[in-house]
Amino acid sequence: MNWDSTYRDLNDPSISKIAGENGVLPTPEGPTGERPGVNGAMALSVASRSKNQDAAWKLIEYLTSEPNQEKFIKSGAPNWKASFEKPEIVATNKPVFDAYKTALQSTILRPPVPGYNNISQALQVELQNALLGKKSPQEALDDAVAAANKE
């Protein structure tokens, strides 16, 4: 769900019981050779009725700038391709950067569907049910569809 900080935290023995016993990989390769992981980044925007559109845009430019993102690198991966080539940045969380470098080649955007968050939540719950053997994969997907259609 969140490679950047989750992997880092899982390997911090002061807060994790499984430090050193986990890993991170890019999305599995499908039959076409693609690894279509979904970009789940949080979007920033300027409201059309904002009275301070110029200031809001300048804040977005600042927050998303390469130097600013690299300053906070221990909290998440940057959006800048150039950052992935800087050894001092990659070294902050090398396994995650290695996985990202592969995964970002095939990353797709979240589907633009109404109620995406509710649909995503239903899928997360039901896929977990299937993975835990609580439901068959078909039953879990059918239940996810039913939950999504209630919205």
PDB file of C-alpha atoms in Angstrom:
ATOM      1  CA  MET A   1       0.000   0.000   0.000  1.00  0.00           C
ATOM      2  CA  ASN A   2       2.815   2.400   0.725  1.00  0.00           C
ATOM      3  CA  TRP A   3       6.324   1.274  -0.148  1.00  0.00           C
ATOM      4  CA  ASP A   4       8.204   4.376   0.904  1.00  0.00           C
ATOM      5  CA  SER A   5       7.603   4.700   4.591  1.00  0.00           C
ATOM      6  CA  THR A   6       6.133   1.262   5.229  1.00  0.00           C
ATOM      7  CA  TYR A   7       9.256  -0.589   4.131  1.00  0.00           C
ATOM      8  CA  ARG A   8      11.446   1.811   6.077  1.00  0.00           C
ATOM      9  CA  ASP A   9       9.321   1.355   9.207  1.00  0.00           C
ATOM     10  CA  LEU A  10       9.163  -2.429   8.846  1.00  0.00           C
ATOM     11  CA  ASN A  11      12.953  -2.473   8.974  1.00  0.00           C
ATOM     12  CA  ASP A  12      13.274  -0.215  11.995  1.00  0.00           C
ATOM     13  CA  PRO A  13      13.923  -2.536  14.973  1.00  0.00           C
ATOM     14  CA  SER A  14      12.748   0.121  17.418  1.00  0.00           C
ATOM     15  CA  ILE A  15       9.166  -0.177  16.075  1.00  0.00           C
ATOM     16  CA  SER A  16       9.062  -3.443  14.123  1.00  0.00           C
ATOM     17  CA  LYS A  17       9.207  -7.070  15.189  1.00  0.00           C
ATOM     18  CA  ILE A  18      10.101  -8.152  11.628  1.00  0.00           C
ATOM     19  CA  ALA A  19      13.041  -5.844  10.912  1.00  0.00           C
ATOM     20  CA  GLY A  20      15.317  -7.434   8.323  1.00  0.00           C
ATOM     21  CA  GLU A  21      12.765 -10.145   7.513  1.00  0.00           C
ATOM     22  CA  ASN A  22      10.835  -8.454   4.705  1.00  0.00           C
ATOM     23  CA  GLY A  23      11.338  -7.091   1.229  1.00  0.00           C
ATOM     24  CA  VAL A  24       9.746  -5.055  -1.505  1.00  0.00           C
ATOM     25  CA  LEU A  25       9.169  -5.913  -5.167  1.00  0.00           C
ATOM     26  CA  PRO A  26       7.550  -4.165  -8.108  1.00  0.00           C
ATOM     27  CA  THR A  27       4.104  -5.249  -9.253  1.00  0.00           C
ATOM     28  CA  PRO A  28       4.260  -8.774 -10.729  1.00  0.00           C
ATOM     29  CA  GLU A  29       4.741  -9.029 -14.476  1.00  0.00           C
ATOM     30  CA  GLY A  30       1.599  -9.953 -16.379  1.00  0.00           C
ATOM     31  CA  PRO A  31       1.222 -11.970 -19.600  1.00  0.00           C
ATOM     32  CA  THR A  32       2.110  -8.938 -21.742  1.00  0.00           C
ATOM     33  CA  GLY A  33       5.335  -8.327 -19.817  1.00  0.00           C
ATOM     34  CA  GLU A  34       3.921  -5.144 -18.319  1.00  0.00           C
ATOM     35  CA  ARG A  35       3.737  -4.469 -14.581  1.00  0.00           C
ATOM     36  CA  PRO A  36       0.637  -2.254 -14.433  1.00  0.00           C
ATOM     37  CA  GLY A  37       0.830  -0.933 -10.908  1.00  0.00           C
ATOM     38  CA  VAL A  38      -1.404   1.982 -10.053  1.00  0.00           C
ATOM     39  CA  ASN A  39      -0.081   5.407  -9.233  1.00  0.00           C
ATOM     40  CA  GLY A  40      -1.671   6.242  -5.911  1.00  0.00           C
ATOM     41  CA  ALA A  41      -0.038   9.585  -5.334  1.00  0.00           C
ATOM     42  CA  MET A  42      -2.019  12.343  -3.706  1.00  0.00           C
ATOM     43  CA  ALA A  43      -2.908  15.077  -6.153  1.00  0.00           C
ATOM     44  CA  LEU A  44      -2.602  18.760  -5.384  1.00  0.00           C
ATOM     45  CA  SER A  45      -4.912  21.267  -7.012  1.00  0.00           C
ATOM     46  CA  VAL A  46      -6.099  24.845  -6.963  1.00  0.00           C
ATOM     47  CA  ALA A  47      -9.808  25.381  -6.473  1.00  0.00           C
ATOM     48  CA  SER A  48     -11.411  27.269  -9.351  1.00  0.00           C
ATOM     49  CA  ARG A  49     -12.999  29.727  -6.919  1.00  0.00           C
ATOM     50  CA  SER A  50      -9.901  30.273  -4.815  1.00  0.00           C
ATOM     51  CA  LYS A  51      -9.197  33.917  -4.069  1.00  0.00           C
ATOM     52  CA  ASN A  52      -5.473  33.156  -3.959  1.00  0.00           C
ATOM     53  CA  GLN A  53      -4.892  31.034  -7.049  1.00  0.00           C
ATOM     54  CA  ASP A  54      -1.427  32.420  -7.767  1.00  0.00           C
ATOM     55  CA  ALA A  55      -0.259  31.828  -4.196  1.00  0.00           C
ATOM     56  CA  ALA A  56      -1.794  28.337  -4.182  1.00  0.00           C
ATOM     57  CA  TRP A  57      -0.004  27.470  -7.427  1.00  0.00           C
ATOM     58  CA  LYS A  58       3.302  28.767  -6.028  1.00  0.00           C
ATOM     59  CA  LEU A  59       2.827  26.546  -2.971  1.00  0.00           C
ATOM     60  CA  ILE A  60       2.252  23.517  -5.225  1.00  0.00           C
ATOM     61  CA  GLU A  61       5.364  24.384  -7.225  1.00  0.00           C
ATOM     62  CA  TYR A  62       7.363  24.608  -4.005  1.00  0.00           C
ATOM     63  CA  LEU A  63       6.004  21.397  -2.480  1.00  0.00           C
ATOM     64  CA  THR A  64       6.593  19.404  -5.664  1.00  0.00           C
ATOM     65  CA  SER A  65       9.969  20.884  -6.536  1.00  0.00           C
ATOM     66  CA  GLU A  66      12.899  18.499  -6.885  1.00  0.00           C
ATOM     67  CA  PRO A  67      14.960  20.092  -4.073  1.00  0.00           C
ATOM     68  CA  ASN A  68      12.041  20.118  -1.641  1.00  0.00           C
ATOM     69  CA  GLN A  69      11.036  16.533  -2.340  1.00  0.00           C
ATOM     70  CA  GLU A  70      14.627  15.387  -1.938  1.00  0.00           C
ATOM     71  CA  LYS A  71      14.871  17.241   1.379  1.00  0.00           C
ATOM     72  CA  PHE A  72      12.106  14.999   2.766  1.00  0.00           C
ATOM     73  CA  ILE A  73      13.240  11.827   1.031  1.00  0.00           C
ATOM     74  CA  LYS A  74      13.012   9.648   4.145  1.00  0.00           C
ATOM     75  CA  SER A  75       9.249  10.148   4.167  1.00  0.00           C
ATOM     76  CA  GLY A  76       8.554   9.140   0.580  1.00  0.00           C
ATOM     77  CA  ALA A  77       9.828   8.747  -2.949  1.00  0.00           C
ATOM     78  CA  PRO A  78      10.183  11.854  -5.114  1.00  0.00           C
ATOM     79  CA  ASN A  79       8.290  12.485  -8.331  1.00  0.00           C
ATOM     80  CA  TRP A  80      11.412  13.519 -10.204  1.00  0.00           C
ATOM     81  CA  LYS A  81      13.019  10.993 -12.547  1.00  0.00           C
ATOM     82  CA  ALA A  82      16.400  12.673 -12.002  1.00  0.00           C
ATOM     83  CA  SER A  83      16.194  11.884  -8.276  1.00  0.00           C
ATOM     84  CA  PHE A  84      16.278   8.163  -9.079  1.00  0.00           C
ATOM     85  CA  GLU A  85      19.739   8.626 -10.599  1.00  0.00           C
ATOM     86  CA  LYS A  86      21.292  10.355  -7.575  1.00  0.00           C
ATOM     87  CA  PRO A  87      23.231   7.854  -5.422  1.00  0.00           C
ATOM     88  CA  GLU A  88      22.753   9.871  -2.231  1.00  0.00           C
ATOM     89  CA  ILE A  89      18.976   9.834  -2.739  1.00  0.00           C
ATOM     90  CA  VAL A  90      18.739   6.161  -3.765  1.00  0.00           C
ATOM     91  CA  ALA A  91      20.840   5.156  -0.742  1.00  0.00           C
ATOM     92  CA  THR A  92      18.151   6.449   1.637  1.00  0.00           C
ATOM     93  CA  ASN A  93      15.907   3.475   0.763  1.00  0.00           C
ATOM     94  CA  LYS A  94      17.649   1.443  -1.976  1.00  0.00           C
ATOM     95  CA  PRO A  95      15.281  -1.578  -2.102  1.00  0.00           C
ATOM     96  CA  VAL A  96      12.312   0.736  -2.560  1.00  0.00           C
ATOM     97  CA  PHE A  97      14.059   2.811  -5.218  1.00  0.00           C
ATOM     98  CA  ASP A  98      15.073  -0.351  -7.081  1.00  0.00           C
ATOM     99  CA  ALA A  99      11.464  -1.567  -7.064  1.00  0.00           C
ATOM    100  CA  TYR A 100      10.166   1.849  -8.110  1.00  0.00           C
ATOM    101  CA  LYS A 101      12.631   2.111 -10.971  1.00  0.00           C
ATOM    102  CA  THR A 102      11.144  -1.064 -12.455  1.00  0.00           C
ATOM    103  CA  ALA A 103       7.525  -0.430 -11.475  1.00  0.00           C
ATOM    104  CA  LEU A 104       7.345   3.121 -12.784  1.00  0.00           C
ATOM    105  CA  GLN A 105       7.989   1.906 -16.328  1.00  0.00           C
ATOM    106  CA  SER A 106       4.435   0.492 -16.479  1.00  0.00           C
ATOM    107  CA  THR A 107       2.561   2.502 -13.857  1.00  0.00           C
ATOM    108  CA  ILE A 108      -0.952   3.567 -14.770  1.00  0.00           C
ATOM    109  CA  LEU A 109      -3.207   6.210 -13.246  1.00  0.00           C
ATOM    110  CA  ARG A 110      -6.072   5.322 -10.963  1.00  0.00           C
ATOM    111  CA  PRO A 111      -9.272   4.737 -12.908  1.00  0.00           C
ATOM    112  CA  PRO A 112     -11.347   7.928 -13.158  1.00  0.00           C
ATOM    113  CA  VAL A 113     -14.532   6.399 -11.770  1.00  0.00           C
ATOM    114  CA  PRO A 114     -17.090   7.953  -9.442  1.00  0.00           C
ATOM    115  CA  GLY A 115     -16.773   6.596  -5.932  1.00  0.00           C
ATOM    116  CA  TYR A 116     -13.221   5.359  -6.481  1.00  0.00           C
ATOM    117  CA  ASN A 117     -12.365   5.403  -2.773  1.00  0.00           C
ATOM    118  CA  ASN A 118     -15.356   3.227  -1.869  1.00  0.00           C
ATOM    119  CA  ILE A 119     -14.633   0.801  -4.702  1.00  0.00           C
ATOM    120  CA  SER A 120     -10.976   0.638  -3.704  1.00  0.00           C
ATOM    121  CA  GLN A 121     -11.926  -0.047  -0.078  1.00  0.00           C
ATOM    122  CA  ALA A 122     -14.294  -2.860  -1.105  1.00  0.00           C
ATOM    123  CA  LEU A 123     -11.588  -4.433  -3.276  1.00  0.00           C
ATOM    124  CA  GLN A 124      -8.989  -4.202  -0.521  1.00  0.00           C
ATOM    125  CA  VAL A 125     -11.246  -5.956   1.989  1.00  0.00           C
ATOM    126  CA  GLU A 126     -12.410  -8.652  -0.396  1.00  0.00           C
ATOM    127  CA  LEU A 127      -9.000  -9.384  -1.896  1.00  0.00           C
ATOM    128  CA  GLN A 128      -7.677  -9.805   1.647  1.00  0.00           C
ATOM    129  CA  ASN A 129     -10.552 -12.218   2.348  1.00  0.00           C
ATOM    130  CA  ALA A 130      -9.523 -14.267  -0.688  1.00  0.00           C
ATOM    131  CA  LEU A 131      -5.825 -14.201   0.235  1.00  0.00           C
ATOM    132  CA  LEU A 132      -6.640 -15.362   3.772  1.00  0.00           C
ATOM    133  CA  GLY A 133      -8.819 -18.177   2.412  1.00  0.00           C
ATOM    134  CA  LYS A 134     -11.959 -16.763   4.029  1.00  0.00           C
ATOM    135  CA  LYS A 135     -13.632 -16.651   0.604  1.00  0.00           C
ATOM    136  CA  SER A 136     -12.959 -18.103  -2.805  1.00  0.00           C
ATOM    137  CA  PRO A 137     -11.473 -15.575  -5.256  1.00  0.00           C
ATOM    138  CA  GLN A 138     -14.737 -15.528  -7.226  1.00  0.00           C
ATOM    139  CA  GLU A 139     -16.857 -15.032  -4.114  1.00  0.00           C
ATOM    140  CA  ALA A 140     -14.570 -12.211  -2.927  1.00  0.00           C
ATOM    141  CA  LEU A 141     -14.746 -10.430  -6.299  1.00  0.00           C
ATOM    142  CA  ASP A 142     -18.522 -10.896  -6.488  1.00  0.00           C
ATOM    143  CA  ASP A 143     -18.845  -9.396  -3.005  1.00  0.00           C
ATOM    144  CA  ALA A 144     -16.574  -6.492  -3.984  1.00  0.00           C
ATOM    145  CA  VAL A 145     -18.783  -5.782  -7.002  1.00  0.00           C
ATOM    146  CA  ALA A 146     -21.911  -5.943  -4.843  1.00  0.00           C
ATOM    147  CA  ALA A 147     -20.379  -3.539  -2.322  1.00  0.00           C
ATOM    148  CA  ALA A 148     -19.282  -1.149  -5.063  1.00  0.00           C
ATOM    149  CA  ASN A 149     -22.743  -1.194  -6.649  1.00  0.00           C
ATOM    150  CA  LYS A 150     -24.341  -0.146  -3.336  1.00  0.00           C
ATOM    151  CA  GLU A 151     -22.568   3.190  -3.554  1.00  0.00           C
TER     152      GLU A 151
END
